[in-house]
PDB file of C-alpha atoms in Angstrom:
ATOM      1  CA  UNK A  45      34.634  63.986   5.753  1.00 78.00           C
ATOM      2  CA  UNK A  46      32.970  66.896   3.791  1.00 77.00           C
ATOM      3  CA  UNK A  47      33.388  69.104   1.131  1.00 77.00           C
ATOM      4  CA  UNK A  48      35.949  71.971   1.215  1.00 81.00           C
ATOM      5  CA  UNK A  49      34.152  75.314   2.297  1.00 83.00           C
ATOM      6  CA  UNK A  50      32.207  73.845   4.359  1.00 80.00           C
ATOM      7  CA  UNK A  51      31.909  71.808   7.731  1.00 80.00           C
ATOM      8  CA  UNK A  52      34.132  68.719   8.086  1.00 83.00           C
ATOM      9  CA  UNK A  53      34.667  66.012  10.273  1.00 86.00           C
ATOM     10  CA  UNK A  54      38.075  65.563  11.028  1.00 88.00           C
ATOM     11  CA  UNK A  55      39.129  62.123  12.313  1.00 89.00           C
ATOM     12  CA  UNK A  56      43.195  62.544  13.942  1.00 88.00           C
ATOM     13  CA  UNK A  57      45.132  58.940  13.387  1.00 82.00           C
ATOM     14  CA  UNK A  58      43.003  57.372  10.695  1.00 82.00           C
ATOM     15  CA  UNK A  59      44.597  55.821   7.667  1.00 78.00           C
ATOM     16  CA  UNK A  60      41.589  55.698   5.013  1.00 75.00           C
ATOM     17  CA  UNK A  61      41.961  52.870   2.373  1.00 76.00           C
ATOM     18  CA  UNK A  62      39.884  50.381   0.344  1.00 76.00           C
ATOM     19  CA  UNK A  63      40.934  46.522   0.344  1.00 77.00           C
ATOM     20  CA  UNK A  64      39.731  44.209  -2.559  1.00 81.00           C
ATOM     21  CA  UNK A  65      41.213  41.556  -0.392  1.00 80.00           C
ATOM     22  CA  UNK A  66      42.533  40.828   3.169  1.00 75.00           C
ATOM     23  CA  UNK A  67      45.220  37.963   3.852  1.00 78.00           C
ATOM     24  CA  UNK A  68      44.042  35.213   6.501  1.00 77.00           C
ATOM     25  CA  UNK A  69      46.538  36.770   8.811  1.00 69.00           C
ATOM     26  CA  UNK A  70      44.663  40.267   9.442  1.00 70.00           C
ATOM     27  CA  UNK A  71      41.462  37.994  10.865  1.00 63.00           C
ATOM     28  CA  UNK A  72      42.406  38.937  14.248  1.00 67.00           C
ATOM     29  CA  UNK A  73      43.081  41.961  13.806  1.00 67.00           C
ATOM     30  CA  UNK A  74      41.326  45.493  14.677  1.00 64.00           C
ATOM     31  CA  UNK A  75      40.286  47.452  11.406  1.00 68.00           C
ATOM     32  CA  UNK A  76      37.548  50.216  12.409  1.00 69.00           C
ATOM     33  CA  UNK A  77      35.895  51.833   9.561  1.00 79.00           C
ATOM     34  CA  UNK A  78      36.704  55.757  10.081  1.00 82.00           C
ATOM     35  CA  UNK A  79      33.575  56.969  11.373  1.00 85.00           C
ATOM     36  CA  UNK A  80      33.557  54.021  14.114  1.00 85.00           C
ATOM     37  CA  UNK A  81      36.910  55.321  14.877  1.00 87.00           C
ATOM     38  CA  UNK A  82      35.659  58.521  15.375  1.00 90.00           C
ATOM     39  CA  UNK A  83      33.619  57.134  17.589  1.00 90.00           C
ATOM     40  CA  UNK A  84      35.627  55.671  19.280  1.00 89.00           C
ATOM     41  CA  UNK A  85      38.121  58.505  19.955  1.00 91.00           C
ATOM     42  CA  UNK A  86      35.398  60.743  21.007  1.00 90.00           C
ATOM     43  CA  UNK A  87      35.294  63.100  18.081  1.00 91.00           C
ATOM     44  CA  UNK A  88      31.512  62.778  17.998  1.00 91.00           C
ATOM     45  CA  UNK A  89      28.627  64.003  20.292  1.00 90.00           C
ATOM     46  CA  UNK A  90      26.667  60.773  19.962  1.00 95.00           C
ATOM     47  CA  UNK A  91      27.381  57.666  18.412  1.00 95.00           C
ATOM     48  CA  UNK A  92      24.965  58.200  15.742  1.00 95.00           C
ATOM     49  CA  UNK A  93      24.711  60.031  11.711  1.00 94.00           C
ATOM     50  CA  UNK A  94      21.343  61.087  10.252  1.00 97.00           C
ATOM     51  CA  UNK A  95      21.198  61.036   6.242  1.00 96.00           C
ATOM     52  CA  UNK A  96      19.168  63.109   4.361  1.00 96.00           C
ATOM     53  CA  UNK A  97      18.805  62.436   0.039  1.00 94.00           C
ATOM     54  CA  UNK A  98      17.334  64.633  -2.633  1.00 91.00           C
ATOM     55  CA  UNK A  99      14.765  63.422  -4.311  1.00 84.00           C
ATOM     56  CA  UNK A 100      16.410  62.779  -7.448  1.00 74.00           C
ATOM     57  CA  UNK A 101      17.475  59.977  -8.891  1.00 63.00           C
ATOM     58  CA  UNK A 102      20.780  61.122 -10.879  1.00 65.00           C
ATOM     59  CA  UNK A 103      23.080  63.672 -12.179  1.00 67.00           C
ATOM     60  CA  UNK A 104      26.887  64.395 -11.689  1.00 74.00           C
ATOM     61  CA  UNK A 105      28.022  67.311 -10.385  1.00 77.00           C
ATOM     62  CA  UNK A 106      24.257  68.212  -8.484  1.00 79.00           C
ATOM     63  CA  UNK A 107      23.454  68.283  -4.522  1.00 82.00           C
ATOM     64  CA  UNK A 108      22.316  64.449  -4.017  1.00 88.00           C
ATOM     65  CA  UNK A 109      21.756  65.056   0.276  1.00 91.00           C
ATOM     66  CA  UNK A 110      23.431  65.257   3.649  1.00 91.00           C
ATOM     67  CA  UNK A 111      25.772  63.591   6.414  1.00 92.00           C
ATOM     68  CA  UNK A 112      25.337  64.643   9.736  1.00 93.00           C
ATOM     69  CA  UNK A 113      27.847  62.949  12.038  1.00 92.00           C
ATOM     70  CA  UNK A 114      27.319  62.637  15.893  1.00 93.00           C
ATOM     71  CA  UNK A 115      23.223  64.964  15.776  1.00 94.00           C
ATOM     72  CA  UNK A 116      20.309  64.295  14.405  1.00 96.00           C
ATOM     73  CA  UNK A 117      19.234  66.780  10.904  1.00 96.00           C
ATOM     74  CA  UNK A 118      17.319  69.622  12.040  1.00 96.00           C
ATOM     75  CA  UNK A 119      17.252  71.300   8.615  1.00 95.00           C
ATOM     76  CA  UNK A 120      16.357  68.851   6.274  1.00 97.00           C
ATOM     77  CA  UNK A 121      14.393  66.436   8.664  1.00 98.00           C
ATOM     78  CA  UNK A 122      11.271  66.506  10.905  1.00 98.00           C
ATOM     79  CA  UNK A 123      10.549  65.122  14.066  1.00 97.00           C
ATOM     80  CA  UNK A 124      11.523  61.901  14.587  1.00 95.00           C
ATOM     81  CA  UNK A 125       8.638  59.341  14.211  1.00 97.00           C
ATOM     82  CA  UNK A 126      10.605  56.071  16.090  1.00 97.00           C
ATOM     83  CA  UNK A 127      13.240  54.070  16.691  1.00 97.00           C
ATOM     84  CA  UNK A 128      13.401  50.365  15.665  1.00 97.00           C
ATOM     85  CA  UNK A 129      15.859  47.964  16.874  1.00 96.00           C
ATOM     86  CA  UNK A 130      18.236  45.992  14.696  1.00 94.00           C
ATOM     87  CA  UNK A 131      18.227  42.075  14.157  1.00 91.00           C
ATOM     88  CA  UNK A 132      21.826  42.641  13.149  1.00 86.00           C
ATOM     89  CA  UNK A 133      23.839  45.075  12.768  1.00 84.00           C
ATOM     90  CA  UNK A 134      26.408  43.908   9.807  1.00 78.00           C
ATOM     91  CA  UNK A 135      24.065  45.833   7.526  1.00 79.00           C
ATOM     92  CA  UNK A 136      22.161  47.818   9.767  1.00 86.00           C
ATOM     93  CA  UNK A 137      19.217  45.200   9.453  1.00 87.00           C
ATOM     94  CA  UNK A 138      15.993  45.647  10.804  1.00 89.00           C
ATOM     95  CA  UNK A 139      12.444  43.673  11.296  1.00 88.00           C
ATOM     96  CA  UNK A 140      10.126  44.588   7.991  1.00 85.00           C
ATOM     97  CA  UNK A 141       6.823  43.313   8.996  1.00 85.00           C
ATOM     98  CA  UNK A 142       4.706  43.989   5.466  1.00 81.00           C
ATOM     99  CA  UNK A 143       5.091  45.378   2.276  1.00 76.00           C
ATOM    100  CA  UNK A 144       2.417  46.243  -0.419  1.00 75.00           C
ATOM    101  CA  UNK A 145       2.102  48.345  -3.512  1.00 69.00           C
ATOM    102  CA  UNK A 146      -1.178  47.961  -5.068  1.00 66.00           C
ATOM    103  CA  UNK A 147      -1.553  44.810  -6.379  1.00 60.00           C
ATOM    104  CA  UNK A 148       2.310  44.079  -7.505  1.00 56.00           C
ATOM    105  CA  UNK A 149       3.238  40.246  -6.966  1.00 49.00           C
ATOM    106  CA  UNK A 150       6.609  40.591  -5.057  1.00 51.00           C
ATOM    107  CA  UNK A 151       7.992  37.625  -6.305  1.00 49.00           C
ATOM    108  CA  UNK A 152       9.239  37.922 -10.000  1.00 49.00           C
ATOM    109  CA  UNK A 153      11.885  41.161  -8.704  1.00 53.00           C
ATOM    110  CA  UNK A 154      12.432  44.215 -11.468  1.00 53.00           C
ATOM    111  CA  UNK A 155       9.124  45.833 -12.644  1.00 54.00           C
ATOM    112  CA  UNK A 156       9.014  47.842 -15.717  1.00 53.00           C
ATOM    113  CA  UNK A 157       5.381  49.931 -15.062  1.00 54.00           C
ATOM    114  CA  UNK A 158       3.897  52.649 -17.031  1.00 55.00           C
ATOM    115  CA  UNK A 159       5.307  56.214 -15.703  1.00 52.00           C
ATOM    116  CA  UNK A 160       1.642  57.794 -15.712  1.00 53.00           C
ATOM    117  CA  UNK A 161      -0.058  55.645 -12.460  1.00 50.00           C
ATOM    118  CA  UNK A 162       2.115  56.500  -9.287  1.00 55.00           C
ATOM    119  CA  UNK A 163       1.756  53.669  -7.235  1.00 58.00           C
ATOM    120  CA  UNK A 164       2.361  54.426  -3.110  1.00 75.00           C
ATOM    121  CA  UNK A 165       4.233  51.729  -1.390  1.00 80.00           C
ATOM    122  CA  UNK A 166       3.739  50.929   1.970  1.00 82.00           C
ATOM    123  CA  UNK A 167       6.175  49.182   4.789  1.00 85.00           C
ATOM    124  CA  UNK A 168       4.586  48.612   8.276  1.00 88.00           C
ATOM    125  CA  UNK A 169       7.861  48.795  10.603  1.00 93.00           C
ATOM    126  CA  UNK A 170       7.759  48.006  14.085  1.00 94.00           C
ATOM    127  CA  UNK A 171       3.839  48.292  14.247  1.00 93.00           C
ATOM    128  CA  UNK A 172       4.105  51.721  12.585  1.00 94.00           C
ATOM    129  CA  UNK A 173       3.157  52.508   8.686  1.00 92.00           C
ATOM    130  CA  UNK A 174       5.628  53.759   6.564  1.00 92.00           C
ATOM    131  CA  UNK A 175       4.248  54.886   2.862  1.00 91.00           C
ATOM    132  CA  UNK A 176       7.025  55.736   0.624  1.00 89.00           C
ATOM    133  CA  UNK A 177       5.882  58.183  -2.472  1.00 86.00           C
ATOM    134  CA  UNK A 178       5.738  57.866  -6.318  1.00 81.00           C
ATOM    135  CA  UNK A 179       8.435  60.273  -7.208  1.00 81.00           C
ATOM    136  CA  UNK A 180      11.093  58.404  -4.474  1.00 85.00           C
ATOM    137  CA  UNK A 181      10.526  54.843  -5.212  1.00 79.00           C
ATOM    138  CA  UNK A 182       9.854  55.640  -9.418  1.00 76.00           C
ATOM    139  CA  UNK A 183      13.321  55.634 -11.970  1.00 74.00           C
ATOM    140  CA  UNK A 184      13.136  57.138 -15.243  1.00 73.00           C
ATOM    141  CA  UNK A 185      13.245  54.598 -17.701  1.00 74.00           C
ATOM    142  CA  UNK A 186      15.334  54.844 -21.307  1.00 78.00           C
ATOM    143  CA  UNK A 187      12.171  53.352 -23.082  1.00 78.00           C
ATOM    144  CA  UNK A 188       9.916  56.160 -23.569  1.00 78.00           C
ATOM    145  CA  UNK A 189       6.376  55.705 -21.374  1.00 73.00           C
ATOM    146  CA  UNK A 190       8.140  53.245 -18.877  1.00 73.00           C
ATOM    147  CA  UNK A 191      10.180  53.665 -15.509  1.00 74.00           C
ATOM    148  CA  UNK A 192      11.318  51.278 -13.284  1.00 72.00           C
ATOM    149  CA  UNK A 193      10.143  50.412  -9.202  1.00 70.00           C
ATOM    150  CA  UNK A 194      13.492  50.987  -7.420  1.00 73.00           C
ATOM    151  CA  UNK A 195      12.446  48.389  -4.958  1.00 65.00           C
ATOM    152  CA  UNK A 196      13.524  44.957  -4.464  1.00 63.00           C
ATOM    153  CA  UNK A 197      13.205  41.930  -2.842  1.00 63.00           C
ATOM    154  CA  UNK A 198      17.176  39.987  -1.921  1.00 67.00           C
ATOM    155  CA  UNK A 199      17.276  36.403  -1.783  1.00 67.00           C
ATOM    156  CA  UNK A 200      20.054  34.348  -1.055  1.00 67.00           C
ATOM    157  CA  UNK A 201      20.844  30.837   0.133  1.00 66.00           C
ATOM    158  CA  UNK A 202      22.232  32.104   3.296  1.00 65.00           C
ATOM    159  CA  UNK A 203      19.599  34.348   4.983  1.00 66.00           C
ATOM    160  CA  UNK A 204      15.627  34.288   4.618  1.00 62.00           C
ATOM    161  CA  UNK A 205      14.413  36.278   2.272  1.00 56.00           C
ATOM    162  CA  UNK A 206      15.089  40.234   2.559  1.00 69.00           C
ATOM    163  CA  UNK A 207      14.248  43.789   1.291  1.00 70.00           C
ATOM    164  CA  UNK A 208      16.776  46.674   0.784  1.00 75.00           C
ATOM    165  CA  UNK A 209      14.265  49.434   0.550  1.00 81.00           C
ATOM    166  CA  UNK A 210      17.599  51.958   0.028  1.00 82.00           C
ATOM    167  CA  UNK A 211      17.331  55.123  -1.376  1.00 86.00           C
ATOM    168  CA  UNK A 212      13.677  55.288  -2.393  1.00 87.00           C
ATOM    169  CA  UNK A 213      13.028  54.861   1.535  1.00 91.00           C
ATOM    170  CA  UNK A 214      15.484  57.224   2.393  1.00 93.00           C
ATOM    171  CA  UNK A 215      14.189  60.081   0.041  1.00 93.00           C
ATOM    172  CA  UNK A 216      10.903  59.796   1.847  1.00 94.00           C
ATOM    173  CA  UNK A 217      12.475  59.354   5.402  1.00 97.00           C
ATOM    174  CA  UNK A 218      15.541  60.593   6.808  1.00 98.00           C
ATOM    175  CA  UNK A 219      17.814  57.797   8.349  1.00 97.00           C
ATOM    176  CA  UNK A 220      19.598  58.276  11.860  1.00 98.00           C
ATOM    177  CA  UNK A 221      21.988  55.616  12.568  1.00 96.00           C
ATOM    178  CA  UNK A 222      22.344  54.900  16.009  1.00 96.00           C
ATOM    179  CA  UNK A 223      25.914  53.048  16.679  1.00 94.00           C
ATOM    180  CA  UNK A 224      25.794  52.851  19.928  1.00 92.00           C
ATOM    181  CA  UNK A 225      22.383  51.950  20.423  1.00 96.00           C
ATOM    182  CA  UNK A 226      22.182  49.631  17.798  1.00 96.00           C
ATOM    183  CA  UNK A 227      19.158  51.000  16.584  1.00 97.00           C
ATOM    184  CA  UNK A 228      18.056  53.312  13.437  1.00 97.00           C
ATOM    185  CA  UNK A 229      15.536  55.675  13.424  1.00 97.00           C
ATOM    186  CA  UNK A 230      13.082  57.280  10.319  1.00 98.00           C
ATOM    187  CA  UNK A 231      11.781  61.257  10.378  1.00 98.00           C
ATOM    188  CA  UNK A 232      10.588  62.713   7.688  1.00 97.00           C
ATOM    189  CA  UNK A 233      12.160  64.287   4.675  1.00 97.00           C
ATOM    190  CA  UNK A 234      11.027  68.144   4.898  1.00 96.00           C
ATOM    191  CA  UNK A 235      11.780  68.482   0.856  1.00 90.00           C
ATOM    192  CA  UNK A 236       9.003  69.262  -1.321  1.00 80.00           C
TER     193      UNK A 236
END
């Protein structure tokens, strides 16, 4: 993992590969993603990778963050504010306990809003308040005067209702990803 030049993680008897589909027969079994592997073979320090993103929302070709495998992100993080436990860890899922951004109703989903007032949105997480800023959680907008709130809620038939706060979240607050704890934890982004 990592660009050439500069510091890579190297991860000995790992065949990389994506599958569109797996037969029946594979159910059973063991396919580790490569960074569990690397885990797992010891190639780490700790079981856990912090990520760090720019603030910006696109562009090819520009410096969009960080990986750090196996520390926590000394140089583009702060100190870290807490851990919070996950209530599963298929997609690193964790308890949200409230969500508000002014006065937005969060049932309708996409919100086009005028660009000029900056809402703040605010998550409380494990009894702790979480306030993610205008220029993480806003996306330019192709019609001129509009942008878009990169938040959203995720229903589905399966699973109560959730939030994937993604990127706009982790802008404001750097992510560490605790494997073996199964646990993630939020410091702040030190960008300006």
């Amino acid at each position: 993992f990592g660009e050439p030049g500069t510091k890579q993680l190297v991860v000995p008897s790992t065949t990389f590969g994506q599958a569109e589909e797996i037969a029946d027969f594979f159910a059973d079994d063991p396919i580790d993603a490569p960074l569990v592997n690397a885990i797992n073979l010891g190639v780490l320090t700790s079981p856990i990778f912090t990520v760090f993103l720019m603030h910006q929302f696109d562009g090819e070709g520009v410096y969009g963050g960080v990986f750090t495998y196996g520390d926590l992100d000394k140089t583009n993080c702060g100190d870290l504010i807490a851990y919070q436990a996950l209530s599963s860890a298929t997609y690193w899922e964790y308890k949200l306990d409230y969500v508000s951004a002014g006065g937005f109703d969060t049932k309708l989903g996409l919100y086009a809003i005028s660009g000029r007032p900056r809402p703040v949105c605010r998550h409380l997480i494990g009894g702790i308040v979480y306030d993610i800023q205008k220029n993480n959680m806003i996306v330019p907008s192709d019609q001129p005067g509009n942008c878009w709130l990169a938040l959203f809620p995720f229903d589905s038939l399966f699973v109560p209702p959730q939030w994937i706060l993604g990127d706009p979240f982790i802008r404001q607050y750097c992510h560490t990803f605790d494997y073996g704890r199964q646990r993630i934890g939020f410091s702040p982004s030190l960008q300006k």
